[in-house]
C-alpha cells in the first residue's frame, strides 16, 4: 500500500513554506509538520491524521515544475499585488548597501 496522493495546491503551499521559513530540507519540513499547527492550518490538513511522507514532496516537486505550476502561482500573486497597488517601482534600500 503506497502513500495517499497529495493535492498539487498543497505541494505548492509546502514549497512556499519551505522557502519563506528557510527550512533546510524537505525531510526537516515533514518533521516540523508533525507538531507545527500553523503549518498544518496553512496546508489545510487534519490535525488528527498523519502528515505526508518526505518522499511525497520529493517525488512530486519535479512534476509540478514540469507543468510550470510554480510560475503560474507566482504570476498570479504578482498580478494580484499589482492590481491592489501593492507593488512599487522604487528600489529596495538593500541595493544601496
Tab-separated table of N, CA, C and O in Angstrom:
chain	number	residue	atom	x	y	z
A	1	UNK	N	0.845	-1.172	0.000
A	1	UNK	CA	0.000	0.000	0.000
A	1	UNK	C	0.895	1.241	0.000
A	1	UNK	O	1.749	1.412	0.847
A	2	UNK	N	0.691	2.147	-0.976
A	2	UNK	CA	1.502	3.347	-1.097
A	2	UNK	C	0.913	4.518	-0.331
A	2	UNK	O	-0.126	4.410	0.322
A	3	UNK	N	1.605	5.625	-0.420
A	3	UNK	CA	1.150	6.848	0.219
A	3	UNK	C	-0.084	7.383	-0.489
A	3	UNK	O	-0.244	7.237	-1.689
A	4	UNK	N	-0.959	8.032	0.252
A	4	UNK	CA	-2.119	8.688	-0.336
A	4	UNK	C	-1.639	9.879	-1.162
A	4	UNK	O	-0.615	10.493	-0.856
A	5	UNK	N	-2.377	10.185	-2.217
A	5	UNK	CA	-1.976	11.305	-3.059
A	5	UNK	C	-2.182	12.626	-2.316
A	5	UNK	O	-3.017	12.739	-1.416
A	6	UNK	N	-1.394	13.607	-2.705
A	6	UNK	CA	-1.456	14.932	-2.100
A	6	UNK	C	-1.854	15.910	-3.199
A	6	UNK	O	-1.259	15.898	-4.274
A	7	UNK	N	-2.850	16.749	-2.962
A	7	UNK	CA	-3.272	17.704	-3.985
A	7	UNK	C	-2.123	18.631	-4.391
A	7	UNK	O	-1.308	19.018	-3.542
A	8	UNK	N	-2.048	19.003	-5.660
A	8	UNK	CA	-0.964	19.873	-6.127
A	8	UNK	C	-0.892	21.206	-5.381
A	8	UNK	O	0.199	21.712	-5.111
A	9	UNK	N	-2.046	21.766	-5.016
A	9	UNK	CA	-2.018	23.048	-4.306
A	9	UNK	C	-1.365	22.907	-2.935
A	9	UNK	O	-0.708	23.821	-2.450
A	10	UNK	N	-1.504	21.738	-2.315
A	10	UNK	CA	-0.846	21.507	-1.025
A	10	UNK	C	0.669	21.405	-1.207
A	10	UNK	O	1.437	21.887	-0.380
A	11	UNK	N	1.093	20.803	-2.296
A	11	UNK	CA	2.530	20.723	-2.581
A	11	UNK	C	3.109	22.108	-2.879
A	11	UNK	O	4.222	22.428	-2.462
A	12	UNK	N	2.354	22.941	-3.587
A	12	UNK	CA	2.807	24.313	-3.842
A	12	UNK	C	2.908	25.096	-2.532
A	12	UNK	O	3.874	25.829	-2.307
A	13	UNK	N	1.916	24.931	-1.683
A	13	UNK	CA	1.954	25.605	-0.383
A	13	UNK	C	3.128	25.105	0.456
A	13	UNK	O	3.758	25.875	1.177
A	14	UNK	N	3.421	23.822	0.353
A	14	UNK	CA	4.560	23.256	1.066
A	14	UNK	C	5.852	23.904	0.595
A	14	UNK	O	6.685	24.311	1.404
A	15	UNK	N	6.017	24.041	-0.713
A	15	UNK	CA	7.214	24.689	-1.266
A	15	UNK	C	7.309	26.133	-0.798
A	15	UNK	O	8.396	26.629	-0.499
A	16	UNK	N	6.176	26.794	-0.728
A	16	UNK	CA	6.153	28.177	-0.260
A	16	UNK	C	6.599	28.279	1.195
A	16	UNK	O	7.423	29.128	1.544
A	17	UNK	N	6.095	27.401	2.040
A	17	UNK	CA	6.500	27.411	3.449
A	17	UNK	C	7.990	27.116	3.607
A	17	UNK	O	8.677	27.761	4.412
A	18	UNK	N	8.485	26.153	2.849
A	18	UNK	CA	9.916	25.805	2.917
A	18	UNK	C	10.762	27.010	2.548
A	18	UNK	O	11.758	27.315	3.210
A	19	UNK	N	10.355	27.738	1.508
A	19	UNK	CA	11.115	28.906	1.071
A	19	UNK	C	10.995	30.068	2.055
A	19	UNK	O	11.990	30.690	2.414
A	20	UNK	N	9.782	30.356	2.505
A	20	UNK	CA	9.566	31.504	3.391
A	20	UNK	C	10.228	31.344	4.749
A	20	UNK	O	10.712	32.314	5.335
A	21	UNK	N	10.242	30.126	5.262
A	21	UNK	CA	10.792	29.892	6.589
A	21	UNK	C	12.187	29.276	6.554
A	21	UNK	O	12.684	28.825	7.582
A	22	UNK	N	12.799	29.254	5.383
A	22	UNK	CA	14.173	28.763	5.208
A	22	UNK	C	14.385	27.401	5.867
A	22	UNK	O	15.383	27.190	6.562
A	23	UNK	N	13.449	26.506	5.652
A	23	UNK	CA	13.596	25.153	6.177
A	23	UNK	C	14.678	24.462	5.351
A	23	UNK	O	14.669	24.532	4.127
A	24	UNK	N	15.624	23.832	5.997
A	24	UNK	CA	16.826	23.348	5.325
A	24	UNK	C	16.601	22.189	4.360
A	24	UNK	O	17.379	21.979	3.446
A	25	UNK	N	15.524	21.428	4.565
A	25	UNK	CA	15.278	20.298	3.670
A	25	UNK	C	13.818	19.890	3.754
A	25	UNK	O	13.095	20.271	4.677
A	26	UNK	N	13.394	19.099	2.788
A	26	UNK	CA	12.026	18.597	2.796
A	26	UNK	C	11.810	17.645	3.968
A	26	UNK	O	10.743	17.620	4.571
A	27	UNK	N	12.850	16.896	4.305
A	27	UNK	CA	12.755	15.992	5.457
A	27	UNK	C	12.535	16.787	6.750
A	27	UNK	O	11.680	16.448	7.573
A	28	UNK	N	13.292	17.872	6.923
A	28	UNK	CA	13.131	18.707	8.114
A	28	UNK	C	11.738	19.320	8.153
A	28	UNK	O	11.119	19.416	9.223
A	29	UNK	N	11.228	19.724	6.992
A	29	UNK	CA	9.883	20.289	6.938
A	29	UNK	C	8.845	19.257	7.379
A	29	UNK	O	7.953	19.564	8.172
A	30	UNK	N	8.947	18.041	6.859
A	30	UNK	CA	7.982	16.993	7.211
A	30	UNK	C	8.047	16.647	8.696
A	30	UNK	O	7.022	16.320	9.300
A	31	UNK	N	9.237	16.739	9.301
A	31	UNK	CA	9.350	16.521	10.742
A	31	UNK	C	8.647	17.634	11.509
A	31	UNK	O	7.933	17.380	12.474
A	32	UNK	N	8.835	18.891	11.065
A	32	UNK	CA	8.176	20.023	11.721
A	32	UNK	C	6.664	19.968	11.537
A	32	UNK	O	5.909	20.437	12.385
A	33	UNK	N	6.237	19.414	10.425
A	33	UNK	CA	4.819	19.357	10.120
A	33	UNK	C	4.047	18.533	11.145
A	33	UNK	O	2.855	18.746	11.362
A	34	UNK	N	4.720	17.603	11.803
A	34	UNK	CA	4.063	16.758	12.807
A	34	UNK	C	3.561	17.557	14.013
A	34	UNK	O	2.604	17.164	14.662
A	35	UNK	N	4.198	18.692	14.324
A	35	UNK	CA	3.822	19.440	15.531
A	35	UNK	C	3.572	20.926	15.299
A	35	UNK	O	3.180	21.644	16.204
A	36	UNK	N	3.779	21.433	14.097
A	36	UNK	CA	3.647	22.854	13.825
A	36	UNK	C	2.215	23.158	13.370
A	36	UNK	O	1.865	22.960	12.212
A	37	UNK	N	1.406	23.648	14.279
A	37	UNK	CA	-0.005	23.905	13.978
A	37	UNK	C	-0.221	24.950	12.886
A	37	UNK	O	-1.103	24.766	12.049
A	38	UNK	N	0.542	26.047	12.852
A	38	UNK	CA	0.337	26.990	11.746
A	38	UNK	C	0.610	26.369	10.369
A	38	UNK	O	-0.098	26.665	9.411
A	39	UNK	N	1.613	25.504	10.278
A	39	UNK	CA	1.869	24.819	9.006
A	39	UNK	C	0.672	23.950	8.624
A	39	UNK	O	0.219	23.964	7.482
A	40	UNK	N	0.171	23.184	9.595
A	40	UNK	CA	-0.975	22.316	9.335
A	40	UNK	C	-2.196	23.128	8.920
A	40	UNK	O	-2.934	22.752	8.005
A	41	UNK	N	-2.404	24.257	9.572
A	41	UNK	CA	-3.537	25.112	9.231
A	41	UNK	C	-3.384	25.655	7.816
A	41	UNK	O	-4.334	25.609	7.024
A	42	UNK	N	-2.204	26.175	7.493
A	42	UNK	CA	-1.962	26.753	6.169
A	42	UNK	C	-2.147	25.710	5.068
A	42	UNK	O	-2.653	26.015	3.990
A	43	UNK	N	-1.750	24.481	5.350
A	43	UNK	CA	-1.878	23.408	4.367
A	43	UNK	C	-3.256	22.747	4.387
A	43	UNK	O	-3.521	21.836	3.616
A	44	UNK	N	-4.140	23.225	5.276
A	44	UNK	CA	-5.494	22.697	5.404
A	44	UNK	C	-5.478	21.187	5.644
A	44	UNK	O	-6.162	20.412	4.979
A	45	UNK	N	-4.667	20.793	6.623
A	45	UNK	CA	-4.515	19.374	6.947
A	45	UNK	C	-5.218	19.063	8.262
A	45	UNK	O	-5.304	19.908	9.149
A	46	UNK	N	-5.683	17.852	8.370
A	46	UNK	CA	-6.356	17.376	9.575
A	46	UNK	C	-5.328	17.192	10.690
A	46	UNK	O	-4.275	16.576	10.495
A	47	UNK	N	-5.641	17.728	11.854
A	47	UNK	CA	-4.710	17.649	12.984
A	47	UNK	C	-4.542	16.228	13.510
A	47	UNK	O	-3.518	15.904	14.104
A	48	UNK	N	-5.537	15.386	13.315
A	48	UNK	CA	-5.502	14.049	13.887
A	48	UNK	C	-4.929	12.994	12.949
A	48	UNK	O	-4.613	11.896	13.379
A	49	UNK	N	-4.809	13.319	11.675
A	49	UNK	CA	-4.260	12.355	10.724
A	49	UNK	C	-2.770	12.567	10.559
A	49	UNK	O	-2.258	13.671	10.732
A	50	UNK	N	-2.092	11.494	10.212
A	50	UNK	CA	-0.643	11.562	9.994
A	50	UNK	C	-0.355	12.414	8.771
A	50	UNK	O	-1.031	12.314	7.753
A	51	UNK	N	0.665	13.272	8.855
A	51	UNK	CA	1.024	14.106	7.707
A	51	UNK	C	1.714	13.273	6.637
A	51	UNK	O	2.064	12.122	6.861
A	52	UNK	N	1.929	13.868	5.476
A	52	UNK	CA	2.516	13.105	4.381
A	52	UNK	C	4.007	12.890	4.568
A	52	UNK	O	4.663	13.580	5.326
A	53	UNK	N	4.514	11.921	3.871
A	53	UNK	CA	5.896	11.491	3.964
A	53	UNK	C	6.795	12.381	3.100
A	53	UNK	O	6.340	12.984	2.131
A	54	UNK	N	8.068	12.430	3.432
A	54	UNK	CA	9.038	13.223	2.681
A	54	UNK	C	9.080	12.836	1.210
A	54	UNK	O	9.203	13.701	0.342
A	55	UNK	N	8.955	11.563	0.912
A	55	UNK	CA	9.043	11.122	-0.477
A	55	UNK	C	7.906	11.683	-1.326
A	55	UNK	O	8.068	11.875	-2.532
A	56	UNK	N	6.772	11.987	-0.715
A	56	UNK	CA	5.660	12.582	-1.460
A	56	UNK	C	6.078	13.932	-2.016
A	56	UNK	O	5.844	14.248	-3.179
A	57	UNK	N	6.723	14.745	-1.187
A	57	UNK	CA	7.186	16.063	-1.624
A	57	UNK	C	8.310	15.912	-2.640
A	57	UNK	O	8.298	16.545	-3.700
A	58	UNK	N	9.270	15.068	-2.341
A	58	UNK	CA	10.437	14.894	-3.205
A	58	UNK	C	10.065	14.389	-4.590
A	58	UNK	O	10.569	14.879	-5.592
A	59	UNK	N	9.173	13.418	-4.662
A	59	UNK	CA	8.813	12.830	-5.960
A	59	UNK	C	7.850	13.690	-6.762
A	59	UNK	O	7.842	13.633	-7.987
A	60	UNK	N	7.033	14.481	-6.098
A	60	UNK	CA	6.041	15.267	-6.816
A	60	UNK	C	6.505	16.668	-7.194
A	60	UNK	O	5.916	17.292	-8.068
A	61	UNK	N	7.545	17.177	-6.552
A	61	UNK	CA	8.056	18.509	-6.899
A	61	UNK	C	8.457	18.607	-8.365
A	61	UNK	O	8.055	19.558	-9.050
A	62	UNK	N	9.207	17.637	-8.914
A	62	UNK	CA	9.560	17.726	-10.342
A	62	UNK	C	8.333	17.721	-11.259
A	62	UNK	O	8.336	18.365	-12.304
A	63	UNK	N	7.284	17.038	-10.857
A	63	UNK	CA	6.052	17.031	-11.663
A	63	UNK	C	5.419	18.417	-11.702
A	63	UNK	O	4.940	18.862	-12.738
A	64	UNK	N	5.409	19.099	-10.555
A	64	UNK	CA	4.866	20.456	-10.530
A	64	UNK	C	5.711	21.391	-11.380
A	64	UNK	O	5.187	22.218	-12.122
A	65	UNK	N	7.024	21.257	-11.258
A	65	UNK	CA	7.922	22.122	-12.026
A	65	UNK	C	7.810	21.868	-13.519
A	65	UNK	O	7.931	22.794	-14.327
A	66	UNK	N	7.557	20.635	-13.908
A	66	UNK	CA	7.422	20.305	-15.324
A	66	UNK	C	6.208	20.987	-15.949
A	66	UNK	O	6.207	21.284	-17.144
A	67	UNK	N	5.212	21.257	-15.153
A	67	UNK	CA	3.999	21.913	-15.652
A	67	UNK	C	3.984	23.405	-15.342
A	67	UNK	O	2.946	24.059	-15.510
A	68	UNK	N	5.102	23.944	-14.887
A	68	UNK	CA	5.242	25.369	-14.565
A	68	UNK	C	4.201	25.864	-13.561
A	68	UNK	O	3.809	27.025	-13.584
A	69	UNK	N	3.767	24.992	-12.677
A	69	UNK	CA	2.771	25.377	-11.676
A	69	UNK	C	3.310	26.461	-10.748
A	69	UNK	O	2.558	27.341	-10.321
A	70	UNK	N	4.602	26.406	-10.454
A	70	UNK	CA	5.189	27.418	-9.581
A	70	UNK	C	5.158	28.797	-10.217
A	70	UNK	O	4.855	29.792	-9.570
A	71	UNK	N	5.419	28.866	-11.518
A	71	UNK	CA	5.401	30.153	-12.222
A	71	UNK	C	3.980	30.680	-12.365
A	71	UNK	O	3.744	31.892	-12.282
A	72	UNK	N	3.028	29.806	-12.563
A	72	UNK	CA	1.629	30.225	-12.649
A	72	UNK	C	1.202	30.853	-11.326
A	72	UNK	O	0.575	31.922	-11.304
A	73	UNK	N	1.565	30.217	-10.224
A	73	UNK	CA	1.248	30.762	-8.903
A	73	UNK	C	1.941	32.107	-8.691
A	73	UNK	O	1.321	33.085	-8.267
A	74	UNK	N	3.233	32.178	-9.006
A	74	UNK	CA	3.984	33.422	-8.837
A	74	UNK	C	3.378	34.546	-9.674
A	74	UNK	O	3.185	35.665	-9.191
A	75	UNK	N	3.055	34.258	-10.933
A	75	UNK	CA	2.458	35.268	-11.807
A	75	UNK	C	1.122	35.754	-11.266
A	75	UNK	O	0.806	36.946	-11.325
A	76	UNK	N	0.335	34.842	-10.720
A	76	UNK	CA	-0.960	35.217	-10.161
A	76	UNK	C	-0.790	36.112	-8.934
A	76	UNK	O	-1.520	37.091	-8.759
A	77	UNK	N	0.177	35.793	-8.092
A	77	UNK	CA	0.443	36.612	-6.904
A	77	UNK	C	0.896	38.013	-7.317
A	77	UNK	O	0.410	39.020	-6.793
A	78	UNK	N	1.803	38.097	-8.279
A	78	UNK	CA	2.293	39.400	-8.735
A	78	UNK	C	1.159	40.189	-9.388
A	78	UNK	O	0.998	41.389	-9.151
A	79	UNK	N	0.347	39.530	-10.207
A	79	UNK	CA	-0.770	40.203	-10.864
A	79	UNK	C	-1.741	40.765	-9.826
A	79	UNK	O	-2.191	41.905	-9.931
A	80	UNK	N	-2.056	39.966	-8.810
A	80	UNK	CA	-2.971	40.411	-7.762
A	80	UNK	C	-2.372	41.575	-6.975
A	80	UNK	O	-3.067	42.553	-6.685
A	81	UNK	N	-1.090	41.489	-6.648
A	81	UNK	CA	-0.428	42.581	-5.924
A	81	UNK	C	-0.418	43.856	-6.759
A	81	UNK	O	-0.623	44.959	-6.239
A	82	UNK	N	-0.194	43.726	-8.051
A	82	UNK	CA	-0.202	44.890	-8.936
A	82	UNK	C	-1.600	45.496	-9.009
A	82	UNK	O	-1.760	46.720	-8.948
A	83	UNK	N	-2.616	44.657	-9.101
A	83	UNK	CA	-3.998	45.119	-9.166
A	83	UNK	C	-4.385	45.867	-7.894
A	83	UNK	O	-5.119	46.850	-7.937
A	84	UNK	N	-3.872	45.434	-6.768
A	84	UNK	CA	-4.171	46.067	-5.477
A	84	UNK	C	-3.210	47.218	-5.160
A	84	UNK	O	-3.213	47.742	-4.052
A	85	UNK	N	-2.370	47.578	-6.104
A	85	UNK	CA	-1.385	48.654	-5.980
A	85	UNK	C	-0.460	48.417	-4.784
A	85	UNK	O	-0.212	49.295	-3.964
A	86	UNK	N	0.033	47.203	-4.691
A	86	UNK	CA	0.949	46.845	-3.612
A	86	UNK	C	2.398	46.784	-4.084
A	86	UNK	O	3.291	46.524	-3.286
A	87	UNK	N	2.626	47.018	-5.365
A	87	UNK	CA	3.976	46.985	-5.921
A	87	UNK	C	4.504	48.402	-6.082
A	87	UNK	O	3.750	49.352	-6.188
A	88	UNK	N	5.816	48.519	-6.113
A	88	UNK	CA	6.459	49.814	-6.248
A	88	UNK	C	7.595	49.717	-7.259
A	88	UNK	O	8.228	48.667	-7.392
A	89	UNK	N	7.843	50.801	-7.947
A	89	UNK	CA	8.976	50.865	-8.874
A	89	UNK	C	10.265	51.275	-8.161
A	89	UNK	O	11.340	51.239	-8.745
A	90	UNK	N	10.152	51.695	-6.910
A	90	UNK	CA	11.325	52.112	-6.153
A	90	UNK	C	12.197	50.910	-5.830
A	90	UNK	O	11.712	49.823	-5.568
A	91	UNK	N	13.506	51.150	-5.815
A	91	UNK	CA	14.430	50.082	-5.477
A	91	UNK	C	14.528	49.932	-3.973
A	91	UNK	O	14.346	50.877	-3.219
A	92	UNK	N	14.844	48.754	-3.554
A	92	UNK	CA	14.984	48.469	-2.137
A	92	UNK	C	16.202	49.177	-1.567
A	92	UNK	O	17.197	49.402	-2.257
A	93	UNK	N	16.153	49.463	-0.291
A	93	UNK	CA	17.300	50.076	0.390
A	93	UNK	C	18.491	49.124	0.406
A	93	UNK	O	19.630	49.557	0.523
A	94	UNK	N	18.216	47.822	0.310
A	94	UNK	CA	19.298	46.842	0.331
A	94	UNK	C	20.223	46.994	-0.869
A	94	UNK	O	21.389	46.649	-0.797
A	95	UNK	N	19.716	47.473	-1.982
A	95	UNK	CA	20.543	47.578	-3.177
A	95	UNK	C	21.596	48.669	-3.059
A	95	UNK	O	22.577	48.655	-3.761
A	96	UNK	N	21.391	49.615	-2.143
A	96	UNK	CA	22.362	50.702	-1.994
A	96	UNK	C	23.485	50.371	-1.019
A	96	UNK	O	24.418	51.138	-0.851
A	97	UNK	N	23.418	49.211	-0.382
A	97	UNK	CA	24.463	48.840	0.585
A	97	UNK	C	25.717	48.349	-0.107
A	97	UNK	O	25.792	47.789	-1.089
